Every structure is written in C-alpha cells, then in structure tokens.
Short mmCIF file of C-alpha atoms and ligand atoms in Angstrom, two decimals:
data_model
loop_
_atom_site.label_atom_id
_atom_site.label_comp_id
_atom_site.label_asym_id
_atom_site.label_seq_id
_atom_site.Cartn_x
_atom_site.Cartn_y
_atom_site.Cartn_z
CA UNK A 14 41.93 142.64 58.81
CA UNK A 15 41.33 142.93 62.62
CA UNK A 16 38.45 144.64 63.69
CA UNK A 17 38.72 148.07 65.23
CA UNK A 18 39.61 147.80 69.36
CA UNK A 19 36.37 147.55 71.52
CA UNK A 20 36.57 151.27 73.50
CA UNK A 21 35.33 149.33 76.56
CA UNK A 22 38.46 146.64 76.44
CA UNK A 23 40.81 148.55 74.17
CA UNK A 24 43.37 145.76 74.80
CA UNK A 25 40.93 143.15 74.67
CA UNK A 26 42.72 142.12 78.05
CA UNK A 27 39.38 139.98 79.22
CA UNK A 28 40.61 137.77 76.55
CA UNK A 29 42.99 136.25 78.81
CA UNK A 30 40.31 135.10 81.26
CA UNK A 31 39.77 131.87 81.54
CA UNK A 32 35.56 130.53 81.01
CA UNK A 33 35.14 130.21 84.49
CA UNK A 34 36.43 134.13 85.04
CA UNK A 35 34.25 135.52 82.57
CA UNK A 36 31.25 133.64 83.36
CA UNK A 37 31.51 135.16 87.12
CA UNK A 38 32.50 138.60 85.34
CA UNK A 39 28.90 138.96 83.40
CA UNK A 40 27.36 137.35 86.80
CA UNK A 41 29.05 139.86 88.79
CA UNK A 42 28.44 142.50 86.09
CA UNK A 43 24.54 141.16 85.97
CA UNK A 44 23.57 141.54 89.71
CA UNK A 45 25.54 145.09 89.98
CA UNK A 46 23.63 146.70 87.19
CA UNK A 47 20.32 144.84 88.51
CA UNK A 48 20.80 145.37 92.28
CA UNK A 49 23.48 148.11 93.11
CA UNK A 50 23.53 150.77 89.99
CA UNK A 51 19.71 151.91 90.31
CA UNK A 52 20.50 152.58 94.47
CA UNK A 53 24.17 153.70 94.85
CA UNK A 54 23.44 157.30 94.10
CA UNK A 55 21.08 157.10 96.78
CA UNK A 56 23.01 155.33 99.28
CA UNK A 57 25.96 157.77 98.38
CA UNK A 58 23.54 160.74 99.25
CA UNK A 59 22.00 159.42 102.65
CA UNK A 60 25.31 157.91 103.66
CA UNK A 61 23.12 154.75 104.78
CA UNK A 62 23.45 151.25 103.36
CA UNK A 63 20.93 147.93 103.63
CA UNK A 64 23.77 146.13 104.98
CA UNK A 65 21.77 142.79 105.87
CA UNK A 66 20.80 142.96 102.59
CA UNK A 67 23.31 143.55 100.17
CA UNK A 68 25.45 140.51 102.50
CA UNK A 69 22.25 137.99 101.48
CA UNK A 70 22.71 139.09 98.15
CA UNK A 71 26.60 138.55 98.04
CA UNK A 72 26.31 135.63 99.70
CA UNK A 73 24.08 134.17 97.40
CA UNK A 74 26.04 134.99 94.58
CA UNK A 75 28.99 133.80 96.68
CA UNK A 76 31.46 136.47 96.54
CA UNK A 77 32.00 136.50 100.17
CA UNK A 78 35.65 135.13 100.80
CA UNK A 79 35.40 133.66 96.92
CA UNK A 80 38.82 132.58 96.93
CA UNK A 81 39.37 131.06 100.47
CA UNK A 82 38.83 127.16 100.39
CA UNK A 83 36.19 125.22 102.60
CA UNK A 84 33.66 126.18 104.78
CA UNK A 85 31.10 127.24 102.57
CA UNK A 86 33.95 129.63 100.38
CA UNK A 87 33.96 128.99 96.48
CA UNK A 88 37.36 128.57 96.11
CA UNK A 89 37.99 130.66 93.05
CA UNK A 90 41.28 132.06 91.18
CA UNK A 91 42.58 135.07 92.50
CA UNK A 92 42.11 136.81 89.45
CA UNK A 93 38.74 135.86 89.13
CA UNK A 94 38.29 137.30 92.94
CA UNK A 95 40.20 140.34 91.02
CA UNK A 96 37.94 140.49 89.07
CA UNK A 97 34.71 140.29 90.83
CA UNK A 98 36.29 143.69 92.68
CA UNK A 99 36.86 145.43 89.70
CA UNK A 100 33.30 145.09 88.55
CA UNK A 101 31.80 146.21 91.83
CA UNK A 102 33.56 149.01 92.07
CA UNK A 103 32.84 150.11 88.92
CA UNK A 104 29.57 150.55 90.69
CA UNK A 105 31.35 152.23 93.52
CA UNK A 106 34.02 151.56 96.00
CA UNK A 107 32.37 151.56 98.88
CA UNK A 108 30.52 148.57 97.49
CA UNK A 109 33.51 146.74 97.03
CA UNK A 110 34.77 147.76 100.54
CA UNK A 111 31.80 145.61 101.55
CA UNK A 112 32.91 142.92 100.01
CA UNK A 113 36.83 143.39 100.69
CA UNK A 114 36.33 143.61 104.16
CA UNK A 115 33.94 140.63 104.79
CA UNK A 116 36.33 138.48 102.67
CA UNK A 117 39.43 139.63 102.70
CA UNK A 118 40.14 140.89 106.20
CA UNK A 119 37.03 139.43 108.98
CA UNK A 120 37.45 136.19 106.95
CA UNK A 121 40.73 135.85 105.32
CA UNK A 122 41.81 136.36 109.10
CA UNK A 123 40.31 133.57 110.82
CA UNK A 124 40.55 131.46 107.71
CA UNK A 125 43.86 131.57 107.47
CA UNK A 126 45.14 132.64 111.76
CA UNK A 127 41.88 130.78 113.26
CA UNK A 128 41.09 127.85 115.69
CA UNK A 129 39.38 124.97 113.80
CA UNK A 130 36.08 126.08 116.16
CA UNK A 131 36.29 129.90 115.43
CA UNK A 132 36.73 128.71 111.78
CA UNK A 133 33.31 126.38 112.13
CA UNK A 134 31.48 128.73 114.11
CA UNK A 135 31.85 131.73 111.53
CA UNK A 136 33.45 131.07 108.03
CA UNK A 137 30.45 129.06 107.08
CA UNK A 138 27.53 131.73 107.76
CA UNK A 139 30.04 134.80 106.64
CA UNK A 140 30.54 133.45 103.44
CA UNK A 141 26.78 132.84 102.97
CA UNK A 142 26.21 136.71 104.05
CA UNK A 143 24.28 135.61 107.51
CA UNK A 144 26.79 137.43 109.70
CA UNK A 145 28.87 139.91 109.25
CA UNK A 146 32.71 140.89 109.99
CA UNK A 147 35.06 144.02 110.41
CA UNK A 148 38.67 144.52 110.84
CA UNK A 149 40.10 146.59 113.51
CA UNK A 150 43.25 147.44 113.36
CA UNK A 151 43.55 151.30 112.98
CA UNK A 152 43.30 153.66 115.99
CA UNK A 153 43.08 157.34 116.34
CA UNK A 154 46.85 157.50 117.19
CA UNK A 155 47.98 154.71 115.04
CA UNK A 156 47.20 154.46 111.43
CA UNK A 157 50.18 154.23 109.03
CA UNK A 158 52.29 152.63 111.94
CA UNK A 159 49.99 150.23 113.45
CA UNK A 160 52.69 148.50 116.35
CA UNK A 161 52.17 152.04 117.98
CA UNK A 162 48.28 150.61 118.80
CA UNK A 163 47.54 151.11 122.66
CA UNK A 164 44.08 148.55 122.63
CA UNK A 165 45.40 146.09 125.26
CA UNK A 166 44.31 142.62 125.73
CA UNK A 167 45.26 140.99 129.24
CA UNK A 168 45.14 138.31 131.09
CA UNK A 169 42.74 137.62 134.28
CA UNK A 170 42.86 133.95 134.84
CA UNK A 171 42.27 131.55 131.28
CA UNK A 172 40.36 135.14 130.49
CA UNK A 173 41.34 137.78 127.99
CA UNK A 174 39.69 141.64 128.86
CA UNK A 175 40.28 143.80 126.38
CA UNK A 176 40.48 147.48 126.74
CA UNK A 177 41.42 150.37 123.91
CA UNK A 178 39.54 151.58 120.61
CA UNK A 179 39.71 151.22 117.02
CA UNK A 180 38.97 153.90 114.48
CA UNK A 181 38.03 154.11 110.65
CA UNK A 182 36.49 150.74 111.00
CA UNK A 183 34.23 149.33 108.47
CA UNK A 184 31.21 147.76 108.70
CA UNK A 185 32.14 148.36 112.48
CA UNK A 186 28.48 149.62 112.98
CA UNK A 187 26.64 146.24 111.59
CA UNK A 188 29.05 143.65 112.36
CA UNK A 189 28.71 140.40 114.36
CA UNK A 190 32.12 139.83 114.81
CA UNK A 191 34.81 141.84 114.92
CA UNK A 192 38.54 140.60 114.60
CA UNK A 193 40.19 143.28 116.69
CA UNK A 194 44.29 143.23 116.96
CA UNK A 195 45.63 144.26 120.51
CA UNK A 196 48.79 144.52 122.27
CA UNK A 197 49.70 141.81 125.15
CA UNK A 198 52.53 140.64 127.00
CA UNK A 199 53.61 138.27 124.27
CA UNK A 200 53.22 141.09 121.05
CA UNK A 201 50.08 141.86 119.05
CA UNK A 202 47.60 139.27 118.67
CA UNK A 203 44.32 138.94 116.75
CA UNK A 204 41.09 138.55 118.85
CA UNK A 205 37.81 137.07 117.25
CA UNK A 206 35.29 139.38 119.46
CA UNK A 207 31.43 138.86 119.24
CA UNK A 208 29.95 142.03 119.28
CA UNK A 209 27.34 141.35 121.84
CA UNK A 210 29.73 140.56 123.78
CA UNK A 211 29.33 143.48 126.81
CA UNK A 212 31.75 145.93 126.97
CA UNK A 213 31.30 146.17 122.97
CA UNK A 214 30.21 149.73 121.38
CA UNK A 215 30.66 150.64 117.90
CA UNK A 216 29.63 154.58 116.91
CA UNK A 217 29.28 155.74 113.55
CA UNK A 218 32.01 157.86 111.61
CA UNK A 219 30.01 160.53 110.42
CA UNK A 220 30.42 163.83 108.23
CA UNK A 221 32.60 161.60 105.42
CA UNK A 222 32.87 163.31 102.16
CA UNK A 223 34.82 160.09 100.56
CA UNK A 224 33.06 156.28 100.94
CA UNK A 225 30.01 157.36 101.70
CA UNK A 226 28.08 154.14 100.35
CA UNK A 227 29.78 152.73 103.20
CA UNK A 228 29.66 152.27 107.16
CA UNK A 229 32.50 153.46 109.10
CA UNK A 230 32.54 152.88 112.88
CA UNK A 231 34.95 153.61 116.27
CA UNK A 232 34.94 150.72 118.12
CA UNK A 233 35.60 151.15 122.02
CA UNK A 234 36.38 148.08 124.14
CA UNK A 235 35.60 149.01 127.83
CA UNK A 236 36.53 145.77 129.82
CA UNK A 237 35.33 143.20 126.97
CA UNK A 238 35.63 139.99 128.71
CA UNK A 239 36.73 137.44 126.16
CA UNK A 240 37.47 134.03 126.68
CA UNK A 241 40.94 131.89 126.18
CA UNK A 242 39.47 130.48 122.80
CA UNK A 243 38.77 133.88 121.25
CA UNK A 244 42.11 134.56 120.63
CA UNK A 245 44.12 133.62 117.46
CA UNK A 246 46.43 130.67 118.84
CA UNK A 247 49.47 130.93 116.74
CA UNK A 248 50.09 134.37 115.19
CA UNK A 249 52.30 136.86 117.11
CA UNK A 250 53.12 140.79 115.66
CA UNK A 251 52.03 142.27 113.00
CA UNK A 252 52.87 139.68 110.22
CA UNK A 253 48.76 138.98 111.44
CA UNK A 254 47.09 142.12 110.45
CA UNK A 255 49.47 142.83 107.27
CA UNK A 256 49.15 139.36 105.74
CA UNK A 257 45.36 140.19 106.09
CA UNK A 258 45.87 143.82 104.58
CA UNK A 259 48.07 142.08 101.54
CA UNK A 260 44.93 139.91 100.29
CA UNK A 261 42.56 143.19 100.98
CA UNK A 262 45.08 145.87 98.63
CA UNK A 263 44.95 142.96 96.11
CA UNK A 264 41.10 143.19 95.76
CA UNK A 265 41.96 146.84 95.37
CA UNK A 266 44.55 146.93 92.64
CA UNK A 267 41.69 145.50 90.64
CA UNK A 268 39.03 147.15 91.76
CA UNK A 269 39.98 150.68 91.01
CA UNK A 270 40.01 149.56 87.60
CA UNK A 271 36.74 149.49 87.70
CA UNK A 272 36.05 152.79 89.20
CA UNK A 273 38.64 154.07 86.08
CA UNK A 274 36.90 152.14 83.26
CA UNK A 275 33.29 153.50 84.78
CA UNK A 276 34.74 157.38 84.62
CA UNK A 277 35.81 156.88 81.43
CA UNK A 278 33.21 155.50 80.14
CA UNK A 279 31.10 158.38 81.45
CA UNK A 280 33.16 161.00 80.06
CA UNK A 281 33.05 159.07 76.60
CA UNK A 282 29.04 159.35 76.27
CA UNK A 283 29.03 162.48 77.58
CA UNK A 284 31.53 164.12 75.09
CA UNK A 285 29.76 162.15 72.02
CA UNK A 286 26.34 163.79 72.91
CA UNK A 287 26.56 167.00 74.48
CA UNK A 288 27.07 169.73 72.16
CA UNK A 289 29.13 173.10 72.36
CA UNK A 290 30.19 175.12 69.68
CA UNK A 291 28.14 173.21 67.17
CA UNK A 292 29.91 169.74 67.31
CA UNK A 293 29.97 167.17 70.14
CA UNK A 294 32.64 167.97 72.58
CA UNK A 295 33.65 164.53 71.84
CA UNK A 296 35.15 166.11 68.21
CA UNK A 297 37.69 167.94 70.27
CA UNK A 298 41.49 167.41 69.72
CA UNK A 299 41.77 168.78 73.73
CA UNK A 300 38.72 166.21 74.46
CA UNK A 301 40.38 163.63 72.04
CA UNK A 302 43.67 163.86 74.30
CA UNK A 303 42.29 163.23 77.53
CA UNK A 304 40.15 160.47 76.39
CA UNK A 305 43.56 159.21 74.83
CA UNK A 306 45.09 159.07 78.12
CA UNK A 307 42.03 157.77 80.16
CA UNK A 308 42.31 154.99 77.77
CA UNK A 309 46.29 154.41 78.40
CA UNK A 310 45.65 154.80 82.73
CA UNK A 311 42.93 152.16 82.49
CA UNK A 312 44.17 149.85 80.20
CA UNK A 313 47.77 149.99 81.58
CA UNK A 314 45.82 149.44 84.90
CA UNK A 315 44.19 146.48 83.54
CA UNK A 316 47.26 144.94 82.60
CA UNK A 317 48.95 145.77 85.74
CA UNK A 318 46.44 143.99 87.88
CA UNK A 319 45.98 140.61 85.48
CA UNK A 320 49.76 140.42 85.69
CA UNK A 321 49.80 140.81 89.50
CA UNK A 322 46.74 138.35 89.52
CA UNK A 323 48.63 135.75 87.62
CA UNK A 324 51.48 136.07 90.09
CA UNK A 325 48.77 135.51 92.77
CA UNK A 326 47.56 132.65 90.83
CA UNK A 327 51.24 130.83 90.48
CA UNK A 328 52.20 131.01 94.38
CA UNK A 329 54.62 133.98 93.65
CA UNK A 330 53.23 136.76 94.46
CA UNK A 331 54.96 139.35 96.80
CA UNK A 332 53.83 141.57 98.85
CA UNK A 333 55.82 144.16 97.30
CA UNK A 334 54.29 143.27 93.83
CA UNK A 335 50.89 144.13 95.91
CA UNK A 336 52.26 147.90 96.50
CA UNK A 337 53.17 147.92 93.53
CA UNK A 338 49.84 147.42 91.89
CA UNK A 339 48.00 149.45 94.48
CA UNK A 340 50.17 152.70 94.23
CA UNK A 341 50.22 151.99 90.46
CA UNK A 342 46.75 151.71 89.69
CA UNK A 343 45.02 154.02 92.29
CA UNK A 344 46.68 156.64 91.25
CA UNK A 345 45.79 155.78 87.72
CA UNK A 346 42.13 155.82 88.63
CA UNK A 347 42.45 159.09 90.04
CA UNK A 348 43.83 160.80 87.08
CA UNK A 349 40.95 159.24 85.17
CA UNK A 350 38.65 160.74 87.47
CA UNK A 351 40.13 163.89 87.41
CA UNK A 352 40.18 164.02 83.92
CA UNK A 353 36.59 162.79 83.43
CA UNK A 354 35.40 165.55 85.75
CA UNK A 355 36.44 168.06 84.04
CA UNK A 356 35.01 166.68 80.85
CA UNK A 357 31.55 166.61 82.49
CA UNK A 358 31.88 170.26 82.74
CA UNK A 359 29.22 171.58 85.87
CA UNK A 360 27.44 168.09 85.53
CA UNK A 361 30.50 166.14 86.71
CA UNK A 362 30.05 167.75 90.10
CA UNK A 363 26.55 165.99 90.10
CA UNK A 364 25.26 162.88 91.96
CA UNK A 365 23.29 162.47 88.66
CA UNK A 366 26.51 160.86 87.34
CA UNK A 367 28.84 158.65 88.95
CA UNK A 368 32.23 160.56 88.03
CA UNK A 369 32.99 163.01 91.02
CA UNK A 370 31.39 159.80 93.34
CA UNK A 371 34.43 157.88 91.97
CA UNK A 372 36.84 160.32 92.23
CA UNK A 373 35.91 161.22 95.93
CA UNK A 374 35.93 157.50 96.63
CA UNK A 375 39.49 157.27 95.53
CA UNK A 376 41.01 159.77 98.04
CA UNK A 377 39.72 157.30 100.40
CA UNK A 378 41.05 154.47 98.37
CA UNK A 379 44.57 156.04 98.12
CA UNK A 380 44.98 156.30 101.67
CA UNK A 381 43.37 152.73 103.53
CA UNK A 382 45.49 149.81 103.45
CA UNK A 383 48.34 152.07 103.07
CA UNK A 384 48.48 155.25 101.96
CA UNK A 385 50.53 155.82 98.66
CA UNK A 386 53.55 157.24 100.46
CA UNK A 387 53.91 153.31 102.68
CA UNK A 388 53.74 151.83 99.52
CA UNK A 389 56.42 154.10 98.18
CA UNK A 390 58.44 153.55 101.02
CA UNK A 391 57.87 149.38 100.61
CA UNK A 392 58.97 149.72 96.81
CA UNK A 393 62.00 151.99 97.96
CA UNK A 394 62.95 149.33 100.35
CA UNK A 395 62.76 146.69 98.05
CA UNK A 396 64.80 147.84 95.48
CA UNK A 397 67.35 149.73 97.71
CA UNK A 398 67.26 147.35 100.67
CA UNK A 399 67.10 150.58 102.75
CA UNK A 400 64.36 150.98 105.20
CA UNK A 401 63.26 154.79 104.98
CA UNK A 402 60.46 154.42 107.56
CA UNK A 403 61.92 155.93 110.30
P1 LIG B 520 48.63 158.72 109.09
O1 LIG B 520 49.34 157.42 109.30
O2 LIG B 520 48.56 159.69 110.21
O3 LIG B 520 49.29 159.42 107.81
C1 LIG B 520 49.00 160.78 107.44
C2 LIG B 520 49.94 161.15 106.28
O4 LIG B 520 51.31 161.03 106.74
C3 LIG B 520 49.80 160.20 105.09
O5 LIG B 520 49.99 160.90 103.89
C4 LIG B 520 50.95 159.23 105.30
O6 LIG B 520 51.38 158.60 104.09
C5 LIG B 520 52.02 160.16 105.86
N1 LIG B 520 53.05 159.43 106.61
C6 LIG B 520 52.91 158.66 107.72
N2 LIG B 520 54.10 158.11 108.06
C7 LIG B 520 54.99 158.52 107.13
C8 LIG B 520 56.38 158.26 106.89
N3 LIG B 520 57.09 157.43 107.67
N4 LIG B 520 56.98 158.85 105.83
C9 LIG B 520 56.28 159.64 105.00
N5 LIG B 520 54.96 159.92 105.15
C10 LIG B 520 54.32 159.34 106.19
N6 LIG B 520 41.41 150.72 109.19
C11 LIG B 520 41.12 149.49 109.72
O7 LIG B 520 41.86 148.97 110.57
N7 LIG B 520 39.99 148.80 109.33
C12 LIG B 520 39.10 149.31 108.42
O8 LIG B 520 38.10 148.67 108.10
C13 LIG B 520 39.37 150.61 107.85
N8 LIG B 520 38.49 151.19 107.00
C14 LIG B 520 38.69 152.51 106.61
C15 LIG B 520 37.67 153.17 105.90
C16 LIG B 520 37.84 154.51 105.56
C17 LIG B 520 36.74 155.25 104.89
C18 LIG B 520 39.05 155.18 105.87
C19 LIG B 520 39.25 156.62 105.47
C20 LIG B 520 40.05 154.53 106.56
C21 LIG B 520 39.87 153.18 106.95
N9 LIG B 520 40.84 152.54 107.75
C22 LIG B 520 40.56 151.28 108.27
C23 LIG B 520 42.01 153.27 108.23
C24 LIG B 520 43.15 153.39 107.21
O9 LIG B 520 43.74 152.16 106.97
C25 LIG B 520 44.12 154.47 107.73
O10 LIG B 520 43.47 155.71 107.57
C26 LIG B 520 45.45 154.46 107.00
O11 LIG B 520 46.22 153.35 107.38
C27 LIG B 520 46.28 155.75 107.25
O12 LIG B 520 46.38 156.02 108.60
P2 LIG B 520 46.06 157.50 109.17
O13 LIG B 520 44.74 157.92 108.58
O14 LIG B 520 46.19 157.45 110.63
O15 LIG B 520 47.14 158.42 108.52
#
C-alpha cells in the first residue's frame, strides 16, 4: 500500500532530483530559513535591504551565477539552479531577484558576450558576492519594446561616451558594475560600465507597493566616458539583452513555485487551526476546494518547470518553452495567492504572514522580463508563425 501523498510534494516531484539537486535544495532551504525568513518581513516593511551582506552570504553558499562554468561559478544543472530559485522565493521574490539578477543577467552577460579581461576582472569576485551587478536595459519610454531605447553610446576617438537613462533597474542603487545596453551606429550593444566611473548616478525607485525586499534604481548616464574595452566585442541587437532575459525568466518559472508552495502552505496551517463556527475552517468543503486547487496550480507548476529544466538540461530548450513556463506558472502562483488571501481572512492582509507579500510580489513578477501579454504574443507566434507585435 503506498503511503498517503506528502501535502508539501503532493506529486512527490523532488523525487526526480538527482543527489546533488537535493543536497543544494536542503542547503538552499537551510540558509533561507536561518538567514532570510526571520528578516524579510522587515526588509519588506522598510523597503531597505543589507545588500553587501546577503551577496557574502550567497556567495559563500555559491549561488551566484551557479550554473555558468569557470571563473569561480559552480557549474551546476539548470534545474538545480531552478531549483535554488524556487526555494528563495519561497522566502520572497525579491530575494530571488537578488540572486537572478547578479547571476543571470550582470553575469550571464559578460560570461557568455564578454572580453576574456572583462570576464577576469569581474566573474570571479561576482560569483563570490564581493561586487555586485545590474542589468539595464529598460527605460522610461521603452519597456516591453526595448529597440525603441534612446541611451546612446558614441564614439570620440578609441572612446565610447555614453549618454541616456535606464529605469526599473535592480540592484541599480548598490552595484559596481552595471551592464548597460545602448544604441550606436552599428545597433545595440552591451557596455560593461563601472559605476564610479564619473558621469554615473543611480537614484532610488521609491513608493513600490510590489518587490519591496528589493532595490530598484534609474540610472542616468551624463557623458560616461568609457573606454574601447568596455564594450561587448561581438554581440550586435537585441539577441544580447534577450538571450540574457531567457536564462533570468528561467530562474523565474521556478521560482514562483516557491512563492505558490509558501502561500499554500500558509493557508493550510491557518485553516487547520483557526476556528469559526466551531470546527477549523480547514473542515470546510468551500475551504477544502480551494486548497484542492492550490494543490493542482502548484504541483502542475512544479511539473511544468522540472520539465522545462530538463529541456534546459539536454541542450533543447527554447526560448519559447521559457514563455511558456513563465506565463504558465506565474499566473499559477498568483491564483494561489489570491486564493490563500482570502483564506487568511483580515490576517492575510498582514505583514505578520507572508501571503499578501507574495501575492504583491507577483504583480511585479508577472510583468519584468516580459509581461504576460509578450509571452502570449511569443507563444502565438510560435504556433501560428504570425507575428502579432505590431
Ligand atoms: P509597457 O511595455 O509600457 O507595457 C504596459 C502594458 O502594455 C503591459 O500590460 C504590456 O503587456 C502591454 N503591451 C505592450 N505592448 C503590447 C503589445 N504589442 N500588445 C499587447 N499589449 C502590449 N528592467 C531592466 O532592464 N532591468 C531590471 O533589473 C529590471 N528590474 C525591474 C524591477 C521591478 C520591480 C520592475 C517593476 C521592473 C523591472 N524592470 C527591469 C523593467 C521591466 O522589465 C519592465 O517593466 C517590463 O519589461 C514592462 O515594460 P513597461 O513597464 O514599460 O510596460
């Protein structure tokens, strides 16, 4: 007789992880309920983060570009990268923003577009957490369609000045570098831009209601004299930026199974102990069916993502399969949300529980690195071979 499905892993899908995945799952798991759980309220609330901090203690546990190869990266599965998201942003997504952007767009970027020296000089202390990186590619007038951007790099002698702003950038505020994407005369091309470097101000995005355990900055470039090596030497347009974005949405697809899993399992202990009507609301049939379909969203989630990271895994992953999984499974975690909110009755409006945290997170999460609607328009494509973007 099988025994009765676990209510945290109803499809026992962490089965399927190899040793190696499950041993940085509980590490992952260890240092998040240690190090980020007791604080993220907190953080939420004051809209502040240690930044320097929580990069040393990434670093050390070496989730920072986890599965890029060399310079100081671990080299790990995508799915076990997948699943290092999921598990810190069951804590909260800003947290796995962090992480996301440090790995998956400042590094994966010059990792993958960089010089051999712009690869020495900062893969080695980003992945150990001693310097940080943000991504700009978004500006005020140019979000969903980013070849509209008007930042302009151009040329005065072997020199590169850069002039034009970013917005929605994160980590902007307390990065090193930034890799900023600009318009020249030969297309859009990726910049790796020291932010000391004069001309350099980043301001802080403030009055968020959504990602507030997390830094959001404008950048302005005014003049930012960069020099011929700071410039990505090969990559022209924006197959850059998205290829950058692709490896970013994939942390996602997983992560916001964590944010589901964590609002369900909220709702769950809530429902069993608080009493109305002289049973635990838990006893229910109404209670009974949204718990029902929590279970479904992040289960079906679950599956979603382990498929897509086993695509990742085999060299055939698409970048459609990637829209897939993000419009799939963040709109999954919202319903869960959703649904868990309302099962926390006035409480799930609180800070004292991590529910309506999530599920104001996830607005966020449903619009950066595409909102659901480019996604839509990417599937549409791909099955119709008919552009609707224009
Ligand atoms: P718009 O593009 O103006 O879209 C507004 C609405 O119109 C959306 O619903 C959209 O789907 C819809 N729409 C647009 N075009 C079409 C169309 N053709 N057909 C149908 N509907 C359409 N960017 C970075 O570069 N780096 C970062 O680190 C970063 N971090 C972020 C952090 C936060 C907290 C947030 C909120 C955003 C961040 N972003 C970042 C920006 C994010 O990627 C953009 O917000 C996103 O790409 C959407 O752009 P937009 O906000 O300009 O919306």
């Amino acid at each position: 007789m099988s025994s009765t499905p676990d209510p945290h892993d109803f499809l026992d899908i962490d089965a399927e992880l190899s040793g190696e995945e499950r041993d940085i799952r509980d590490a992952v798991r260890g240092f998040a309920a240690d190090q980020l759980a007791p604080h993220v309220a907190g953080w939420y609330e004051s809209g502040q983060l240690p930044a320097a901090e929580l990069a040393k203690g990434f670093g050390q546990l070496g989730l920072l570009g986890m599965h890029l190869e060399g310079y100081g990266c671990s080299g790990t599965s995508g799915i076990a990268y997948g699943i290092a998201c999921r598990e810190l942003e069951a804590v909260d997504s800003g947290l796995r923003s962090f992480v996301s952007v440090q790995g998956s767009l400042a590094m994966y970027a010059i990792h993958k577009w960089g010089s051999e020296d712009q690869k020495q000089e900062w893969l080695p202390k980003m992945a150990a957490g001693e310097a940080l990186g943000c991504f700009g590619l978004t500006e005020p007038d140019a979000g969903s369609d980013p070849g509209s951007m008007r930042t302009r790099a151009t040329r005065d002698g072997s020199d590169w000045v850069l002039n034009g702003s970013k917005m929605w950038i994160t980590n902007g505020t307390v990065a090193n570098v930034a890799v900023v994407w600009a318009q020249t005369d030969d297309g859009i091309r990726g910049f790796v831009v020291p932010t000391d470097t004069p001309g350099f101000t980043a301001n802080e995005v403030k009055h968020k209601l959504s990602l507030r355990a997390s830094l959001t900055a404008e950048l302005v470039f005014e003049d930012l004299r960069l020099p011929e090596s700071a410039v990505f030497p090969e990559v022209r347009g924006l197959r850059g930026p998205l290829s950058c974005l692709n490896e970013a949405r994939y942390g996602i697809l997983f992560g916001v199974v964590g944010a589901a899993r964590a609002c369900y399992e909220s709702a769950l202990e809530y429902t069993l102990t608080r009493e109305q009507f002289g049973k635990p609301l838990a006893g229910f049939q109404l209670t009974q069916r949204k718990l029902a379909d929590m279970i479904v969203e992040v289960n079906r989630a679950g599956l979603v993502a382990l498929q897509i990271g086993r695509l990742k895994d085999s060299g055939k992953l698409h970048h459609n399969h990637v829209s897939f999984g993000k419009l799939a499974n963040v709109r999954s975690a919202i319903e869960v949300a959703r649904s868990a909110r309302t099962l926390l009755g006035a409480n799930g409006i609180s800070l004292e529980y991590p529910v309506m945290r999530h599920m104001n997170n996830l607005e966020t999460v449903l619009t950066y690195e595409g909102t659901e609607e480019m996604h839509a328009l990417s599937l549409g494509q791909s099955v119709t071979g008919l552009s609707a973007f224009r």
